[in-house]
Amino acid sequence: MTGRPVPAAVSPGHGGLDGATARRRYVTVSFLFWLPIGMSIATGVLLFTERGMGLAAIAGFYAVHSLTAAAMELPTGGLSDVIGRRPVLAIAGLLNLTAFTLIGLGAAGWAIALGMGLMGLARALSSGPAEAWYVDTVHAHAGPDADLRTGLARGSSATSAALALGTLLGGGLPWLLGLAPGLGEWPADTTGGLVIPLSVPALLGALVEGVFVLYVLSALPEPPRPRTTLRRVMGGVPAAIAAGLRLGARDALIRRILLTASAAGAALAAVELLTPGRAAALMGTAESGALVFAGLACAGFLCSALGSQLAPFVARFTGGSERAVLASLGLVTLGLTLLGLTTHTMSPLATTVAVTGYGLVYLGLGAAGPNENDLLHRRVDASGRATALSVQSLSLQLVAAGAGLGAGALPPGPLPWLLAATAVLAGALLWVRRAAPAPPHHGPSVTGGPVAAPVPVGPLHDTAPEEIHPHARPT
């Protein structure tokens, strides 16, 4: 015997990818998917206004997106667990490609509404498969005790970086086109008004989505799943939905994660709804306020990326993923409180404090996410991983929708901010006590805390290929 460690068995269905390669591909997929969405943030409302849509119609377009994403969150998560991660991600990219094309070229309300609906469907499709592919691949290569936090953190950082870069590109391209004499009018003149400077980011986003689809199909190998029929797929998806809805009831740790996602939804709703108005009030005009908000949003995404990068360090410093979530949510609570306490003044000091609070909100959310998902992936098995992520996303979206309506109905001032801070504080307090010890398990927990047996999420377990089952049991 040489005393050398025996390498973990590699599942041939994942192309023999090692952890570092899987991590790079997961990061690339995350970046490519979110870059076009970031490009649409700065110009979306302005583009619809330029097309002649009123504010009520624009609000309706965004409602179509949100309601479609919420309604399809669980069904599409179950679909990924039935037919595989790669085809669902490719479908999401094709839907986004169509959506950005409709939004960039559509002059009629129905075309824009259809595009927003397709984008919401793509958002639901994409909420779990890429991350589930990454975790499945790492487990197949290195076993269930492999480190996940580093890859999850880098994927989250790539998402935030894509949104930040996309926001800058989307806001800067129309402005750059307007600098050159005649260049801004040339697209409209040659296309009969279909392409205008504000629609260029959306059309460029469609091209990026094409690259995303090609990359997904070529770079994300996964084991072949059993041959299936449309009837079996449609029958398996409701089973996955029911299993996903039972997750919180069957496991206290998963219930904490879902409630924490709800608290994050309340925080994001308050920040996204109330910050643009404060920026406009600070600058004096809506146009200059929109420019300031674009820069602030970019900074927020960068803070989120930094928080995600720091997530493994926070877990080591605090003694495990659970304590890391508690500390991160405490940071979010502090940020929302600072934003609430500075609403009645626009002095330089108050503005500085408010901007600091804004950054703390995104920094804390960025650090909390990878640690929450590290715990989640060690609690569910591969057959329901994407479904579990979809339940988590649904919890965030539904609470964000309700919190946004509530914050909009409240009088302006500190109250909406402080209520959001209270919701996040309640989510943080859930993590004061550690989860109950689980039955004995061979192998240490990389979180430093107690290990837990995985929770199978329902009858879809047997639809996963047998060769990945030994590597799909979280600690």
CSV table of C-alpha atoms in Angstrom, one decimal:
chain,number,residue,atom,x,y,z
A,1,MET,CA,0.0,0.0,0.0
A,2,THR,CA,1.2,3.5,-0.8
A,3,GLY,CA,-0.9,5.4,1.6
A,4,ARG,CA,-2.2,7.6,-1.2
A,5,PRO,CA,-5.9,8.5,-1.1
A,6,VAL,CA,-8.2,6.6,-3.3
A,7,PRO,CA,-9.9,8.9,-5.8
A,8,ALA,CA,-13.7,9.0,-5.9
A,9,ALA,CA,-15.4,7.1,-8.7
A,10,VAL,CA,-16.4,9.2,-11.6
A,11,SER,CA,-19.8,8.9,-13.2
A,12,PRO,CA,-19.3,8.4,-16.9
A,13,GLY,CA,-22.7,10.1,-17.5
A,14,HIS,CA,-21.2,13.4,-16.4
A,15,GLY,CA,-18.4,13.3,-19.0
A,16,GLY,CA,-15.8,12.5,-16.3
A,17,LEU,CA,-15.7,16.2,-15.3
A,18,ASP,CA,-13.8,17.0,-12.2
A,19,GLY,CA,-15.0,19.6,-9.7
A,20,ALA,CA,-13.0,22.5,-11.1
A,21,THR,CA,-14.2,22.0,-14.6
A,22,ALA,CA,-17.8,21.6,-13.5
A,23,ARG,CA,-17.4,24.8,-11.5
A,24,ARG,CA,-16.1,26.8,-14.4
A,25,ARG,CA,-18.9,25.6,-16.7
A,26,TYR,CA,-21.5,26.4,-14.0
A,27,VAL,CA,-20.1,29.9,-13.6
A,28,THR,CA,-20.1,30.4,-17.4
A,29,VAL,CA,-23.8,29.2,-17.7
A,30,SER,CA,-24.8,31.5,-14.8
A,31,PHE,CA,-23.1,34.5,-16.5
A,32,LEU,CA,-24.5,33.9,-20.0
A,33,PHE,CA,-28.0,33.5,-18.7
A,34,TRP,CA,-28.2,36.6,-16.6
A,35,LEU,CA,-26.2,39.0,-18.8
A,36,PRO,CA,-29.1,39.7,-21.3
A,37,ILE,CA,-31.5,40.1,-18.3
A,38,GLY,CA,-29.2,42.7,-16.9
A,39,MET,CA,-29.1,44.5,-20.2
A,40,SER,CA,-32.9,44.9,-20.2
A,41,ILE,CA,-33.0,46.4,-16.7
A,42,ALA,CA,-31.9,50.0,-17.6
A,43,THR,CA,-34.0,50.3,-20.8
A,44,GLY,CA,-37.1,48.2,-20.2
A,45,VAL,CA,-39.5,50.9,-19.0
A,46,LEU,CA,-38.1,53.6,-21.3
A,47,LEU,CA,-38.4,51.3,-24.3
A,48,PHE,CA,-42.0,50.5,-23.6
A,49,THR,CA,-42.7,54.2,-23.1
A,50,GLU,CA,-41.1,55.0,-26.4
A,51,ARG,CA,-43.4,52.4,-28.0
A,52,GLY,CA,-46.4,54.5,-26.8
A,53,MET,CA,-47.3,52.4,-23.7
A,54,GLY,CA,-48.8,54.0,-20.7
A,55,LEU,CA,-47.7,53.4,-17.1
A,56,ALA,CA,-50.6,51.1,-16.4
A,57,ALA,CA,-49.8,49.0,-19.4
A,58,ILE,CA,-46.2,48.8,-18.4
A,59,ALA,CA,-47.1,47.7,-14.9
A,60,GLY,CA,-49.3,45.0,-16.6
A,61,PHE,CA,-46.4,43.8,-18.6
A,62,TYR,CA,-44.3,43.3,-15.5
A,63,ALA,CA,-47.2,41.6,-13.8
A,64,VAL,CA,-47.4,39.1,-16.7
A,65,HIS,CA,-43.8,38.3,-16.1
A,66,SER,CA,-44.1,37.9,-12.3
A,67,LEU,CA,-47.3,35.9,-12.4
A,68,THR,CA,-46.0,33.5,-15.1
A,69,ALA,CA,-42.8,32.9,-13.3
A,70,ALA,CA,-44.6,32.2,-10.0
A,71,ALA,CA,-47.3,30.0,-11.6
A,72,MET,CA,-44.7,27.9,-13.5
A,73,GLU,CA,-42.0,27.7,-10.8
A,74,LEU,CA,-42.9,24.3,-9.3
A,75,PRO,CA,-44.1,22.6,-12.5
A,76,THR,CA,-40.9,23.5,-14.3
A,77,GLY,CA,-38.7,22.4,-11.4
A,78,GLY,CA,-40.4,19.0,-11.5
A,79,LEU,CA,-39.9,18.9,-15.3
A,80,SER,CA,-36.1,19.2,-14.8
A,81,ASP,CA,-36.1,16.3,-12.4
A,82,VAL,CA,-38.0,14.2,-14.9
A,83,ILE,CA,-36.3,14.9,-18.3
A,84,GLY,CA,-32.9,16.3,-17.2
A,85,ARG,CA,-31.2,19.6,-16.5
A,86,ARG,CA,-29.6,20.3,-19.9
A,87,PRO,CA,-32.8,20.1,-22.0
A,88,VAL,CA,-34.7,22.4,-19.6
A,89,LEU,CA,-31.9,24.9,-19.6
A,90,ALA,CA,-31.8,24.9,-23.4
A,91,ILE,CA,-35.6,25.4,-23.6
A,92,ALA,CA,-35.2,28.4,-21.2
A,93,GLY,CA,-32.6,29.9,-23.4
A,94,LEU,CA,-34.7,29.5,-26.5
A,95,LEU,CA,-37.7,31.1,-24.7
A,96,ASN,CA,-35.6,34.0,-23.6
A,97,LEU,CA,-34.2,34.4,-27.2
A,98,THR,CA,-37.8,34.6,-28.5
A,99,ALA,CA,-38.8,37.0,-25.6
A,100,PHE,CA,-36.0,39.5,-26.2
A,101,THR,CA,-36.7,39.5,-29.9
A,102,LEU,CA,-40.4,40.2,-29.3
A,103,ILE,CA,-39.6,42.9,-26.8
A,104,GLY,CA,-36.9,44.5,-29.0
A,105,LEU,CA,-39.1,44.5,-32.2
A,106,GLY,CA,-42.6,44.5,-30.8
A,107,ALA,CA,-44.6,47.7,-31.2
A,108,ALA,CA,-47.9,46.3,-30.2
A,109,GLY,CA,-49.0,45.6,-26.6
A,110,TRP,CA,-49.8,41.9,-27.2
A,111,ALA,CA,-46.3,41.3,-28.6
A,112,ILE,CA,-44.6,42.9,-25.5
A,113,ALA,CA,-47.0,41.0,-23.1
A,114,LEU,CA,-46.2,37.7,-24.9
A,115,GLY,CA,-42.5,38.5,-24.7
A,116,MET,CA,-42.7,39.2,-20.9
A,117,GLY,CA,-44.7,36.0,-20.4
A,118,LEU,CA,-42.1,33.9,-22.2
A,119,MET,CA,-39.4,35.6,-20.2
A,120,GLY,CA,-41.3,34.7,-17.0
A,121,LEU,CA,-41.6,31.1,-18.1
A,122,ALA,CA,-37.8,31.0,-18.9
A,123,ARG,CA,-37.1,32.4,-15.5
A,124,ALA,CA,-39.1,29.6,-13.9
A,125,LEU,CA,-37.4,27.0,-16.0
A,126,SER,CA,-33.9,28.3,-15.1
A,127,SER,CA,-34.3,28.6,-11.4
A,128,GLY,CA,-32.9,25.2,-10.5
A,129,PRO,CA,-31.4,23.1,-13.3
A,130,ALA,CA,-28.0,24.7,-13.7
A,131,GLU,CA,-27.3,24.5,-9.9
A,132,ALA,CA,-28.7,21.0,-9.7
A,133,TRP,CA,-26.4,19.9,-12.6
A,134,TYR,CA,-23.4,21.4,-10.8
A,135,VAL,CA,-24.2,19.6,-7.6
A,136,ASP,CA,-25.0,16.3,-9.3
A,137,THR,CA,-21.7,16.5,-11.2
A,138,VAL,CA,-19.5,17.3,-8.2
A,139,HIS,CA,-21.2,14.5,-6.2
A,140,ALA,CA,-20.6,12.1,-9.1
A,141,HIS,CA,-16.9,12.9,-9.2
A,142,ALA,CA,-16.0,13.4,-5.5
A,143,GLY,CA,-18.8,11.9,-3.5
A,144,PRO,CA,-21.4,13.4,-1.2
A,145,ASP,CA,-18.8,15.1,1.1
A,146,ALA,CA,-17.4,17.3,-1.6
A,147,ASP,CA,-17.3,21.0,-1.0
A,148,LEU,CA,-20.2,22.8,-2.6
A,149,ARG,CA,-20.0,26.3,-1.2
A,150,THR,CA,-17.1,27.5,-3.3
A,151,GLY,CA,-18.8,26.6,-6.6
A,152,LEU,CA,-22.2,27.9,-5.4
A,153,ALA,CA,-20.6,31.1,-4.3
A,154,ARG,CA,-18.8,31.6,-7.6
A,155,GLY,CA,-22.0,30.9,-9.6
A,156,SER,CA,-23.8,33.5,-7.5
A,157,SER,CA,-21.0,35.9,-8.0
A,158,ALA,CA,-21.1,35.3,-11.8
A,159,THR,CA,-24.9,36.0,-11.7
A,160,SER,CA,-24.3,39.3,-9.9
A,161,ALA,CA,-21.4,40.3,-12.2
A,162,ALA,CA,-23.5,39.6,-15.3
A,163,LEU,CA,-26.4,41.7,-13.9
A,164,ALA,CA,-24.0,44.6,-13.1
A,165,LEU,CA,-22.2,44.5,-16.5
A,166,GLY,CA,-25.5,44.0,-18.3
A,167,THR,CA,-27.0,47.1,-16.5
A,168,LEU,CA,-24.1,49.2,-17.6
A,169,LEU,CA,-24.2,47.9,-21.2
A,170,GLY,CA,-28.0,48.3,-21.5
A,171,GLY,CA,-27.9,51.8,-20.2
A,172,GLY,CA,-24.8,52.8,-22.2
A,173,LEU,CA,-25.5,51.4,-25.7
A,174,PRO,CA,-28.5,53.7,-26.5
A,175,TRP,CA,-26.5,56.7,-25.2
A,176,LEU,CA,-23.5,55.8,-27.3
A,177,LEU,CA,-25.6,55.4,-30.4
A,178,GLY,CA,-26.9,58.9,-29.9
A,179,LEU,CA,-23.5,60.4,-29.8
A,180,ALA,CA,-22.7,59.7,-33.4
A,181,PRO,CA,-24.7,62.0,-35.8
A,182,GLY,CA,-27.2,60.0,-37.7
A,183,LEU,CA,-26.2,56.6,-36.2
A,184,GLY,CA,-29.1,56.7,-33.7
A,185,GLU,CA,-31.7,57.2,-36.5
A,186,TRP,CA,-30.2,54.7,-38.9
A,187,PRO,CA,-31.7,51.5,-37.3
A,188,ALA,CA,-35.2,53.1,-37.3
A,189,ASP,CA,-34.9,54.4,-40.8
A,190,THR,CA,-33.7,51.0,-42.2
A,191,THR,CA,-36.3,48.9,-40.3
A,192,GLY,CA,-39.4,51.1,-40.6
A,193,GLY,CA,-39.2,52.0,-36.9
A,194,LEU,CA,-39.0,48.4,-35.6
A,195,VAL,CA,-35.4,48.9,-34.3
A,196,ILE,CA,-34.7,52.0,-32.2
A,197,PRO,CA,-31.7,52.7,-30.0
A,198,LEU,CA,-33.5,51.7,-26.9
A,199,SER,CA,-34.3,48.3,-28.4
A,200,VAL,CA,-30.7,47.5,-29.3
A,201,PRO,CA,-29.9,46.0,-25.8
A,202,ALA,CA,-32.8,43.6,-26.0
A,203,LEU,CA,-31.8,42.4,-29.5
A,204,LEU,CA,-28.2,42.0,-28.4
A,205,GLY,CA,-29.5,40.0,-25.5
A,206,ALA,CA,-31.3,37.7,-27.9
A,207,LEU,CA,-27.9,37.0,-29.6
A,208,VAL,CA,-26.3,36.2,-26.2
A,209,GLU,CA,-29.2,33.8,-25.5
A,210,GLY,CA,-28.3,31.9,-28.7
A,211,VAL,CA,-24.7,31.6,-27.4
A,212,PHE,CA,-26.1,30.4,-24.1
A,213,VAL,CA,-28.2,27.6,-25.7
A,214,LEU,CA,-25.2,26.4,-27.8
A,215,TYR,CA,-23.0,26.3,-24.7
A,216,VAL,CA,-25.5,24.4,-22.6
A,217,LEU,CA,-25.9,21.8,-25.3
A,218,SER,CA,-22.2,21.3,-25.7
A,219,ALA,CA,-20.8,21.8,-22.2
A,220,LEU,CA,-23.2,20.3,-19.7
A,221,PRO,CA,-23.1,16.5,-20.0
A,222,GLU,CA,-25.4,14.4,-17.8
A,223,PRO,CA,-26.3,10.8,-17.5
A,224,PRO,CA,-29.0,9.5,-19.8
A,225,ARG,CA,-32.4,9.3,-18.2
A,226,PRO,CA,-34.8,6.5,-18.7
A,227,ARG,CA,-36.8,6.6,-22.0
A,228,THR,CA,-40.0,8.3,-21.3
A,229,THR,CA,-43.2,9.4,-22.9
A,230,LEU,CA,-45.2,12.6,-22.8
A,231,ARG,CA,-47.8,10.9,-20.6
A,232,ARG,CA,-45.1,9.8,-18.1
A,233,VAL,CA,-43.5,13.3,-18.1
A,234,MET,CA,-46.9,15.0,-17.5
A,235,GLY,CA,-47.6,12.4,-14.8
A,236,GLY,CA,-44.3,12.8,-13.1
A,237,VAL,CA,-44.4,16.6,-12.9
A,238,PRO,CA,-47.4,16.8,-10.5
A,239,ALA,CA,-45.8,14.2,-8.3
A,240,ALA,CA,-42.7,16.4,-8.1
A,241,ILE,CA,-44.8,19.4,-7.3
A,242,ALA,CA,-46.6,17.6,-4.5
A,243,ALA,CA,-43.2,16.3,-3.2
A,244,GLY,CA,-41.8,19.9,-3.3
A,245,LEU,CA,-44.7,21.2,-1.3
A,246,ARG,CA,-44.1,18.6,1.3
A,247,LEU,CA,-40.5,19.5,1.8
A,248,GLY,CA,-41.1,22.2,4.4
A,249,ALA,CA,-43.6,20.1,6.3
A,250,ARG,CA,-41.2,17.1,6.5
A,251,ASP,CA,-38.0,18.8,7.5
A,252,ALA,CA,-37.4,21.6,9.9
A,253,LEU,CA,-34.1,22.8,8.3
A,254,ILE,CA,-35.7,23.0,4.8
A,255,ARG,CA,-38.6,24.9,6.4
A,256,ARG,CA,-36.1,27.4,7.8
A,257,ILE,CA,-34.5,27.8,4.4
A,258,LEU,CA,-37.9,28.5,2.7
A,259,LEU,CA,-38.9,31.0,5.4
A,260,THR,CA,-35.5,32.7,5.0
A,261,ALA,CA,-36.1,32.9,1.2
A,262,SER,CA,-39.5,34.6,2.0
A,263,ALA,CA,-37.7,37.1,4.2
A,264,ALA,CA,-35.2,37.8,1.4
A,265,GLY,CA,-38.2,38.4,-0.9
A,266,ALA,CA,-39.6,41.1,1.4
A,267,ALA,CA,-36.2,42.8,1.5
A,268,LEU,CA,-35.8,42.8,-2.3
A,269,ALA,CA,-39.3,44.1,-2.8
A,270,ALA,CA,-38.8,47.1,-0.6
A,271,VAL,CA,-35.4,47.9,-2.1
A,272,GLU,CA,-36.5,47.6,-5.8
A,273,LEU,CA,-39.8,49.4,-5.3
A,274,LEU,CA,-38.7,52.3,-3.1
A,275,THR,CA,-35.1,53.1,-4.2
A,276,PRO,CA,-35.9,54.6,-7.6
A,277,GLY,CA,-38.2,57.2,-6.1
A,278,ARG,CA,-35.6,58.2,-3.6
A,279,ALA,CA,-33.0,58.5,-6.3
A,280,ALA,CA,-35.3,60.7,-8.4
A,281,ALA,CA,-36.1,62.9,-5.3
A,282,LEU,CA,-32.4,63.3,-4.6
A,283,MET,CA,-31.6,64.4,-8.1
A,284,GLY,CA,-34.7,66.4,-8.8
A,285,THR,CA,-35.7,64.8,-12.1
A,286,ALA,CA,-36.8,61.4,-13.1
A,287,GLU,CA,-34.2,61.2,-15.9
A,288,SER,CA,-31.2,61.9,-13.7
A,289,GLY,CA,-32.7,59.8,-11.0
A,290,ALA,CA,-33.0,56.9,-13.4
A,291,LEU,CA,-29.3,57.3,-14.3
A,292,VAL,CA,-28.3,57.3,-10.6
A,293,PHE,CA,-30.4,54.3,-9.9
A,294,ALA,CA,-28.8,52.4,-12.7
A,295,GLY,CA,-25.4,53.1,-11.2
A,296,LEU,CA,-26.7,52.2,-7.7
A,297,ALA,CA,-28.2,48.9,-9.0
A,298,CYS,CA,-24.9,48.0,-10.6
A,299,ALA,CA,-23.1,48.7,-7.3
A,300,GLY,CA,-25.7,46.5,-5.5
A,301,PHE,CA,-25.1,43.6,-7.9
A,302,LEU,CA,-21.3,44.0,-7.3
A,303,CYS,CA,-21.9,44.0,-3.5
A,304,SER,CA,-24.0,40.8,-4.0
A,305,ALA,CA,-21.1,39.3,-6.0
A,306,LEU,CA,-18.7,40.2,-3.2
A,307,GLY,CA,-20.9,38.7,-0.6
A,308,SER,CA,-21.2,35.5,-2.5
A,309,GLN,CA,-17.4,35.3,-2.8
A,310,LEU,CA,-17.1,35.8,0.9
A,311,ALA,CA,-19.7,33.2,1.8
A,312,PRO,CA,-17.2,30.3,2.4
A,313,PHE,CA,-15.1,32.6,4.6
A,314,VAL,CA,-18.2,33.7,6.6
A,315,ALA,CA,-19.1,30.0,7.1
A,316,ARG,CA,-15.6,29.2,8.4
A,317,PHE,CA,-15.4,32.3,10.5
A,318,THR,CA,-18.8,31.7,12.2
A,319,GLY,CA,-18.5,28.0,12.5
A,320,GLY,CA,-20.8,26.6,9.8
A,321,SER,CA,-23.4,27.5,7.2
A,322,GLU,CA,-26.2,27.9,9.7
A,323,ARG,CA,-24.3,30.6,11.7
A,324,ALA,CA,-23.2,32.2,8.4
A,325,VAL,CA,-26.9,32.6,7.4
A,326,LEU,CA,-27.6,34.2,10.8
A,327,ALA,CA,-24.8,36.7,10.4
A,328,SER,CA,-25.6,37.5,6.8
A,329,LEU,CA,-29.3,38.2,7.5
A,330,GLY,CA,-28.2,40.4,10.4
A,331,LEU,CA,-26.3,42.5,7.9
A,332,VAL,CA,-29.4,42.8,5.7
A,333,THR,CA,-31.4,43.9,8.7
A,334,LEU,CA,-28.9,46.6,9.5
A,335,GLY,CA,-28.9,47.8,5.9
A,336,LEU,CA,-32.7,48.1,5.7
A,337,THR,CA,-32.8,49.9,9.1
A,338,LEU,CA,-30.2,52.4,7.8
A,339,LEU,CA,-32.3,53.0,4.7
A,340,GLY,CA,-35.4,53.5,6.9
A,341,LEU,CA,-33.8,55.9,9.3
A,342,THR,CA,-32.6,58.2,6.5
A,343,THR,CA,-35.9,58.6,4.5
A,344,HIS,CA,-36.7,62.1,5.8
A,345,THR,CA,-33.5,63.9,5.0
A,346,MET,CA,-31.2,64.3,2.0
A,347,SER,CA,-28.2,65.7,3.7
A,348,PRO,CA,-24.8,64.4,2.5
A,349,LEU,CA,-24.4,62.4,5.7
A,350,ALA,CA,-27.8,60.8,5.4
A,351,THR,CA,-27.3,60.0,1.7
A,352,THR,CA,-24.0,58.3,2.5
A,353,VAL,CA,-25.6,56.3,5.3
A,354,ALA,CA,-28.5,55.3,2.9
A,355,VAL,CA,-26.0,54.2,0.2
A,356,THR,CA,-24.1,52.2,2.8
A,357,GLY,CA,-27.3,50.5,3.9
A,358,TYR,CA,-28.2,49.7,0.3
A,359,GLY,CA,-24.8,48.0,-0.2
A,360,LEU,CA,-25.2,46.1,3.1
A,361,VAL,CA,-28.5,44.7,2.0
A,362,TYR,CA,-27.0,43.2,-1.2
A,363,LEU,CA,-23.8,42.2,0.6
A,364,GLY,CA,-25.7,40.2,3.2
A,365,LEU,CA,-28.1,38.6,0.7
A,366,GLY,CA,-25.1,37.6,-1.4
A,367,ALA,CA,-23.3,35.9,1.5
A,368,ALA,CA,-26.5,34.2,2.8
A,369,GLY,CA,-27.5,32.5,-0.5
A,370,PRO,CA,-24.6,30.0,-1.0
A,371,ASN,CA,-24.7,29.0,2.6
A,372,GLU,CA,-28.4,28.4,2.5
A,373,ASN,CA,-28.1,26.3,-0.6
A,374,ASP,CA,-25.2,24.4,0.8
A,375,LEU,CA,-27.5,23.3,3.6
A,376,LEU,CA,-30.4,22.6,1.1
A,377,HIS,CA,-28.3,20.4,-1.2
A,378,ARG,CA,-27.2,18.3,1.8
A,379,ARG,CA,-30.8,17.7,2.8
A,380,VAL,CA,-32.3,16.5,-0.5
A,381,ASP,CA,-31.3,13.9,-3.0
A,382,ALA,CA,-30.6,14.3,-6.7
A,383,SER,CA,-34.1,13.2,-7.8
A,384,GLY,CA,-35.7,16.3,-6.3
A,385,ARG,CA,-32.9,18.8,-6.2
A,386,ALA,CA,-34.3,21.1,-8.9
A,387,THR,CA,-37.8,20.9,-7.4
A,388,ALA,CA,-36.4,22.0,-4.0
A,389,LEU,CA,-34.7,25.0,-5.6
A,390,SER,CA,-38.0,25.8,-7.3
A,391,VAL,CA,-39.9,25.7,-4.0
A,392,GLN,CA,-37.2,28.0,-2.6
A,393,SER,CA,-37.5,30.4,-5.5
A,394,LEU,CA,-41.3,30.3,-5.3
A,395,SER,CA,-41.2,31.3,-1.6
A,396,LEU,CA,-39.1,34.3,-2.5
A,397,GLN,CA,-41.2,35.4,-5.4
A,398,LEU,CA,-44.6,35.1,-3.8
A,399,VAL,CA,-43.6,37.0,-0.7
A,400,ALA,CA,-41.8,39.6,-2.8
A,401,ALA,CA,-45.0,40.2,-4.8
A,402,GLY,CA,-47.1,40.6,-1.7
A,403,ALA,CA,-44.5,42.7,0.1
A,404,GLY,CA,-44.2,45.0,-3.0
A,405,LEU,CA,-48.0,45.6,-3.0
A,406,GLY,CA,-47.9,46.3,0.7
A,407,ALA,CA,-45.0,48.7,0.6
A,408,GLY,CA,-46.6,50.6,-2.3
A,409,ALA,CA,-49.8,51.0,-0.2
A,410,LEU,CA,-48.1,52.3,2.9
A,411,PRO,CA,-47.4,56.0,3.3
A,412,PRO,CA,-43.8,57.0,2.2
A,413,GLY,CA,-41.3,57.2,5.0
A,414,PRO,CA,-39.5,54.8,7.3
A,415,LEU,CA,-42.4,52.4,7.9
A,416,PRO,CA,-42.0,50.3,4.7
A,417,TRP,CA,-38.3,49.9,5.2
A,418,LEU,CA,-38.6,49.1,8.9
A,419,LEU,CA,-41.3,46.5,8.2
A,420,ALA,CA,-39.0,44.8,5.7
A,421,ALA,CA,-36.2,44.9,8.2
A,422,THR,CA,-38.5,43.3,10.8
A,423,ALA,CA,-39.3,40.5,8.3
A,424,VAL,CA,-35.6,39.8,7.7
A,425,LEU,CA,-34.8,39.9,11.4
A,426,ALA,CA,-37.5,37.3,12.0
A,427,GLY,CA,-35.9,35.2,9.3
A,428,ALA,CA,-32.5,35.6,11.0
A,429,LEU,CA,-33.8,34.6,14.4
A,430,LEU,CA,-34.8,31.2,12.9
A,431,TRP,CA,-31.1,30.4,12.8
A,432,VAL,CA,-30.2,31.2,16.4
A,433,ARG,CA,-30.6,27.5,17.3
A,434,ARG,CA,-28.8,24.9,15.3
A,435,ALA,CA,-30.7,22.2,13.6
A,436,ALA,CA,-31.3,19.0,15.6
A,437,PRO,CA,-28.6,16.3,15.1
A,438,ALA,CA,-29.4,13.8,12.4
A,439,PRO,CA,-28.9,10.1,12.5
A,440,PRO,CA,-25.2,9.0,12.3
A,441,HIS,CA,-23.6,9.3,8.9
A,442,HIS,CA,-20.2,8.2,7.7
A,443,GLY,CA,-18.0,11.1,6.7
A,444,PRO,CA,-17.6,14.6,8.1
A,445,SER,CA,-19.8,17.5,7.3
A,446,VAL,CA,-17.9,20.3,5.5
A,447,THR,CA,-20.2,22.9,7.1
A,448,GLY,CA,-18.7,22.1,10.5
A,449,GLY,CA,-22.1,21.5,11.9
A,450,PRO,CA,-24.3,18.4,12.5
A,451,VAL,CA,-24.9,16.2,9.5
A,452,ALA,CA,-28.3,15.2,8.3
A,453,ALA,CA,-29.7,12.4,6.2
A,454,PRO,CA,-31.1,13.4,2.8
A,455,VAL,CA,-34.8,13.9,2.4
A,456,PRO,CA,-36.1,12.0,-0.7
A,457,VAL,CA,-38.8,14.2,-2.2
A,458,GLY,CA,-41.1,11.8,-3.8
A,459,PRO,CA,-41.9,9.2,-6.4
A,460,LEU,CA,-39.6,10.7,-9.0
A,461,HIS,CA,-36.6,9.1,-7.2
A,462,ASP,CA,-36.6,6.1,-9.4
A,463,THR,CA,-36.6,8.1,-12.6
A,464,ALA,CA,-32.9,9.1,-12.1
A,465,PRO,CA,-30.3,6.8,-13.6
A,466,GLU,CA,-29.0,4.2,-11.1
A,467,GLU,CA,-25.3,5.2,-11.6
A,468,ILE,CA,-25.8,8.6,-10.0
A,469,HIS,CA,-27.7,7.4,-6.9
A,470,PRO,CA,-24.6,6.4,-4.9
A,471,HIS,CA,-23.2,9.9,-5.4
A,472,ALA,CA,-26.4,11.8,-4.7
A,473,ARG,CA,-26.8,11.4,-1.0
A,474,PRO,CA,-26.0,14.7,0.8
A,475,THR,CA,-24.3,14.5,4.2
